[in-house]
């Protein structure tokens, strides 16, 4: 007697399909044990765990950071320089000297550079309009005020001034924890442009303009300005000076050698950065565009 219940119809359908695949189809195509079908099945089974293993390895690699990048992100030096330090055995991870370039630093690892504990920091770039009376160093033996006293709330990381402005010089000063940018902007080969507003005790003659452009001799070598001119709307004792050398107090020394005394010295531009809309003693974080421009210099 034919059973028309839905349950039995489903069961019969499955059984018939199973019988067809195993017996009719395999018999017709002469598939034997151990031939291509069995091999394909085995390969599929074996490849699955391997795939998962690779996925796990890739995930673990992503969690780590290459040692040279870790050092560079700590503000110590560039990646290329870090490779040299690693090669020379300067770097330790968890107490062990590491000389392998591709070594991965994992979360929780302790990294020491030349005996000093380091950790990656987010790069911060702060522009300060420096007032008089502040030293452009991280600390002063005489307990005088430093520019860091003005930017204490700018970053949770330790900042360093890029170059120096003497105590009485005002104007644009960049502070950052980016070692690469600091080295780039202070190295003479990059010839980073700086513009100063100089106020002197007397009118500057055109003859002295020429002497400053031709250059004056000092212990460090020949010092010369790139451009010099009177400032429109100001007395003739005020001049604008463009220069790229960064020797200590060089502008004051150059004018002093010609018989002038610098009464005021204000840096109005450094590496394309200006103090526009920034009051004296105030600071601001650089924009992404400004940061990119610095990296392209």
PDB file of N, CA and C in Angstrom, residues 196-243:
ATOM      1  N   UNK A 196      63.900  86.313   9.610  1.00  0.00           N
ATOM      2  CA  UNK A 196      63.898  87.066  10.865  1.00  0.00           C
ATOM      3  C   UNK A 196      63.554  88.536  10.619  1.00  0.00           C
ATOM      4  N   UNK A 197      62.877  89.107  11.590  1.00  0.00           N
ATOM      5  CA  UNK A 197      62.659  90.552  11.645  1.00  0.00           C
ATOM      6  C   UNK A 197      63.681  91.078  12.645  1.00  0.00           C
ATOM      7  N   UNK A 198      64.645  91.848  12.143  1.00  0.00           N
ATOM      8  CA  UNK A 198      65.750  92.318  12.981  1.00  0.00           C
ATOM      9  C   UNK A 198      65.619  93.823  13.228  1.00  0.00           C
ATOM     10  N   UNK A 199      65.625  94.216  14.491  1.00  0.00           N
ATOM     11  CA  UNK A 199      65.612  95.634  14.864  1.00  0.00           C
ATOM     12  C   UNK A 199      66.981  95.979  15.452  1.00  0.00           C
ATOM     13  N   UNK A 200      67.644  96.986  14.839  1.00  0.00           N
ATOM     14  CA  UNK A 200      69.008  97.353  15.224  1.00  0.00           C
ATOM     15  C   UNK A 200      69.060  98.718  15.897  1.00  0.00           C
ATOM     16  N   UNK A 201      70.217  99.053  16.451  1.00  0.00           N
ATOM     17  CA  UNK A 201      70.359 100.315  17.168  1.00  0.00           C
ATOM     18  C   UNK A 201      70.532 101.506  16.224  1.00  0.00           C
ATOM     19  N   UNK A 202      70.715 101.236  14.931  1.00  0.00           N
ATOM     20  CA  UNK A 202      70.867 102.320  13.953  1.00  0.00           C
ATOM     21  C   UNK A 202      70.525 101.818  12.556  1.00  0.00           C
ATOM     22  N   UNK A 203      70.407 102.757  11.646  1.00  0.00           N
ATOM     23  CA  UNK A 203      70.067 102.438  10.261  1.00  0.00           C
ATOM     24  C   UNK A 203      71.148 101.560   9.624  1.00  0.00           C
ATOM     25  N   UNK A 204      70.694 100.574   8.846  1.00  0.00           N
ATOM     26  CA  UNK A 204      71.623  99.669   8.166  1.00  0.00           C
ATOM     27  C   UNK A 204      71.924 100.232   6.782  1.00  0.00           C
ATOM     28  N   UNK A 205      73.205 100.355   6.466  1.00  0.00           N
ATOM     29  CA  UNK A 205      73.598 100.907   5.164  1.00  0.00           C
ATOM     30  C   UNK A 205      73.517  99.846   4.073  1.00  0.00           C
ATOM     31  N   UNK A 206      73.349 100.294   2.830  1.00  0.00           N
ATOM     32  CA  UNK A 206      73.305  99.379   1.689  1.00  0.00           C
ATOM     33  C   UNK A 206      74.648  98.675   1.495  1.00  0.00           C
ATOM     34  N   UNK A 207      75.721  99.359   1.882  1.00  0.00           N
ATOM     35  CA  UNK A 207      77.049  98.747   1.798  1.00  0.00           C
ATOM     36  C   UNK A 207      77.136  97.519   2.699  1.00  0.00           C
ATOM     37  N   UNK A 208      76.558  97.631   3.885  1.00  0.00           N
ATOM     38  CA  UNK A 208      76.560  96.484   4.803  1.00  0.00           C
ATOM     39  C   UNK A 208      75.614  95.385   4.329  1.00  0.00           C
ATOM     40  N   UNK A 209      74.567  95.765   3.586  1.00  0.00           N
ATOM     41  CA  UNK A 209      73.711  94.760   2.953  1.00  0.00           C
ATOM     42  C   UNK A 209      74.570  93.845   2.095  1.00  0.00           C
ATOM     43  N   UNK A 210      75.412  94.458   1.277  1.00  0.00           N
ATOM     44  CA  UNK A 210      76.261  93.713   0.352  1.00  0.00           C
ATOM     45  C   UNK A 210      77.255  92.827   1.103  1.00  0.00           C
ATOM     46  N   UNK A 211      77.804  93.341   2.200  1.00  0.00           N
ATOM     47  CA  UNK A 211      78.760  92.557   2.988  1.00  0.00           C
ATOM     48  C   UNK A 211      78.095  91.322   3.601  1.00  0.00           C
ATOM     49  N   UNK A 212      76.876  91.496   4.040  1.00  0.00           N
ATOM     50  CA  UNK A 212      76.147  90.377   4.645  1.00  0.00           C
ATOM     51  C   UNK A 212      75.805  89.307   3.602  1.00  0.00           C
ATOM     52  N   UNK A 213      75.524  89.744   2.377  1.00  0.00           N
ATOM     53  CA  UNK A 213      75.219  88.797   1.298  1.00  0.00           C
ATOM     54  C   UNK A 213      76.482  88.095   0.802  1.00  0.00           C
ATOM     55  N   UNK A 214      77.589  88.827   0.732  1.00  0.00           N
ATOM     56  CA  UNK A 214      78.866  88.243   0.295  1.00  0.00           C
ATOM     57  C   UNK A 214      79.422  87.279   1.347  1.00  0.00           C
ATOM     58  N   UNK A 215      79.182  87.577   2.621  1.00  0.00           N
ATOM     59  CA  UNK A 215      79.609  86.683   3.688  1.00  0.00           C
ATOM     60  C   UNK A 215      80.668  87.258   4.593  1.00  0.00           C
ATOM     61  N   UNK A 216      80.617  86.861   5.848  1.00  0.00           N
ATOM     62  CA  UNK A 216      81.591  87.268   6.859  1.00  0.00           C
ATOM     63  C   UNK A 216      82.244  86.013   7.432  1.00  0.00           C
ATOM     64  N   UNK A 217      83.511  86.115   7.767  1.00  0.00           N
ATOM     65  CA  UNK A 217      84.257  84.945   8.238  1.00  0.00           C
ATOM     66  C   UNK A 217      84.177  84.795   9.763  1.00  0.00           C
ATOM     67  N   UNK A 218      83.870  83.558  10.167  1.00  0.00           N
ATOM     68  CA  UNK A 218      83.824  83.211  11.588  1.00  0.00           C
ATOM     69  C   UNK A 218      84.577  81.895  11.786  1.00  0.00           C
ATOM     70  N   UNK A 219      84.697  81.471  13.013  1.00  0.00           N
ATOM     71  CA  UNK A 219      85.407  80.221  13.311  1.00  0.00           C
ATOM     72  C   UNK A 219      84.784  79.029  12.585  1.00  0.00           C
ATOM     73  N   UNK A 220      83.454  79.026  12.464  1.00  0.00           N
ATOM     74  CA  UNK A 220      82.774  77.904  11.822  1.00  0.00           C
ATOM     75  C   UNK A 220      82.924  77.919  10.297  1.00  0.00           C
ATOM     76  N   UNK A 221      83.272  79.091   9.741  1.00  0.00           N
ATOM     77  CA  UNK A 221      83.383  79.215   8.297  1.00  0.00           C
ATOM     78  C   UNK A 221      82.807  80.535   7.813  1.00  0.00           C
ATOM     79  N   UNK A 222      82.413  80.577   6.540  1.00  0.00           N
ATOM     80  CA  UNK A 222      81.848  81.779   5.944  1.00  0.00           C
ATOM     81  C   UNK A 222      80.342  81.822   6.200  1.00  0.00           C
ATOM     82  N   UNK A 223      79.891  82.897   6.834  1.00  0.00           N
ATOM     83  CA  UNK A 223      78.465  83.068   7.127  1.00  0.00           C
ATOM     84  C   UNK A 223      77.910  84.187   6.263  1.00  0.00           C
ATOM     85  N   UNK A 224      76.829  83.884   5.541  1.00  0.00           N
ATOM     86  CA  UNK A 224      76.199  84.907   4.723  1.00  0.00           C
ATOM     87  C   UNK A 224      74.690  84.727   4.721  1.00  0.00           C
ATOM     88  N   UNK A 225      73.994  85.827   4.519  1.00  0.00           N
ATOM     89  CA  UNK A 225      72.542  85.777   4.458  1.00  0.00           C
ATOM     90  C   UNK A 225      72.133  85.487   3.025  1.00  0.00           C
ATOM     91  N   UNK A 226      70.955  84.905   2.857  1.00  0.00           N
ATOM     92  CA  UNK A 226      70.449  84.621   1.506  1.00  0.00           C
ATOM     93  C   UNK A 226      69.785  85.860   0.907  1.00  0.00           C
ATOM     94  N   UNK A 227      69.048  86.581   1.750  1.00  0.00           N
ATOM     95  CA  UNK A 227      68.382  87.814   1.319  1.00  0.00           C
ATOM     96  C   UNK A 227      68.317  88.774   2.488  1.00  0.00           C
ATOM     97  N   UNK A 228      68.320  90.072   2.185  1.00  0.00           N
ATOM     98  CA  UNK A 228      68.139  91.090   3.216  1.00  0.00           C
ATOM     99  C   UNK A 228      67.495  92.313   2.582  1.00  0.00           C
ATOM    100  N   UNK A 229      66.561  92.926   3.295  1.00  0.00           N
ATOM    101  CA  UNK A 229      65.882  94.115   2.757  1.00  0.00           C
ATOM    102  C   UNK A 229      65.272  94.918   3.892  1.00  0.00           C
ATOM    103  N   UNK A 230      64.991  96.192   3.610  1.00  0.00           N
ATOM    104  CA  UNK A 230      64.249  97.010   4.567  1.00  0.00           C
ATOM    105  C   UNK A 230      62.809  96.491   4.615  1.00  0.00           C
ATOM    106  N   UNK A 231      62.161  96.720   5.731  1.00  0.00           N
ATOM    107  CA  UNK A 231      60.776  96.278   5.890  1.00  0.00           C
ATOM    108  C   UNK A 231      59.845  97.440   5.567  1.00  0.00           C
ATOM    109  N   UNK A 232      58.933  97.190   4.667  1.00  0.00           N
ATOM    110  CA  UNK A 232      58.022  98.250   4.215  1.00  0.00           C
ATOM    111  C   UNK A 232      57.218  98.810   5.389  1.00  0.00           C
ATOM    112  N   UNK A 233      57.198 100.139   5.483  1.00  0.00           N
ATOM    113  CA  UNK A 233      56.433 100.806   6.527  1.00  0.00           C
ATOM    114  C   UNK A 233      57.146 100.892   7.855  1.00  0.00           C
ATOM    115  N   UNK A 234      58.412 100.444   7.912  1.00  0.00           N
ATOM    116  CA  UNK A 234      59.170 100.476   9.160  1.00  0.00           C
ATOM    117  C   UNK A 234      60.409 101.365   8.988  1.00  0.00           C
ATOM    118  N   UNK A 235      60.978 101.841  10.084  1.00  0.00           N
ATOM    119  CA  UNK A 235      62.213 102.641  10.007  1.00  0.00           C
ATOM    120  C   UNK A 235      63.344 101.823   9.379  1.00  0.00           C
ATOM    121  N   UNK A 236      64.398 102.500   8.899  1.00  0.00           N
ATOM    122  CA  UNK A 236      65.501 101.840   8.206  1.00  0.00           C
ATOM    123  C   UNK A 236      66.413 101.035   9.127  1.00  0.00           C
ATOM    124  N   UNK A 237      66.146 101.099  10.423  1.00  0.00           N
ATOM    125  CA  UNK A 237      66.927 100.273  11.341  1.00  0.00           C
ATOM    126  C   UNK A 237      66.269  98.893  11.551  1.00  0.00           C
ATOM    127  N   UNK A 238      65.178  98.660  10.815  1.00  0.00           N
ATOM    128  CA  UNK A 238      64.504  97.355  10.875  1.00  0.00           C
ATOM    129  C   UNK A 238      64.618  96.681   9.512  1.00  0.00           C
ATOM    130  N   UNK A 239      65.132  95.458   9.508  1.00  0.00           N
ATOM    131  CA  UNK A 239      65.346  94.744   8.254  1.00  0.00           C
ATOM    132  C   UNK A 239      64.810  93.312   8.355  1.00  0.00           C
ATOM    133  N   UNK A 240      64.512  92.775   7.186  1.00  0.00           N
ATOM    134  CA  UNK A 240      64.122  91.371   7.096  1.00  0.00           C
ATOM    135  C   UNK A 240      65.304  90.573   6.574  1.00  0.00           C
ATOM    136  N   UNK A 241      65.628  89.487   7.245  1.00  0.00           N
ATOM    137  CA  UNK A 241      66.780  88.677   6.865  1.00  0.00           C
ATOM    138  C   UNK A 241      66.348  87.234   6.625  1.00  0.00           C
ATOM    139  N   UNK A 242      66.697  86.705   5.450  1.00  0.00           N
ATOM    140  CA  UNK A 242      66.460  85.295   5.150  1.00  0.00           C
ATOM    141  C   UNK A 242      67.798  84.576   5.191  1.00  0.00           C
ATOM    142  N   UNK A 243      67.847  83.472   5.911  1.00  0.00           N
ATOM    143  CA  UNK A 243      69.104  82.751   6.116  1.00  0.00           C
ATOM    144  C   UNK A 243      68.798  81.259   6.275  1.00  0.00           C
TER     145      UNK A 243
END
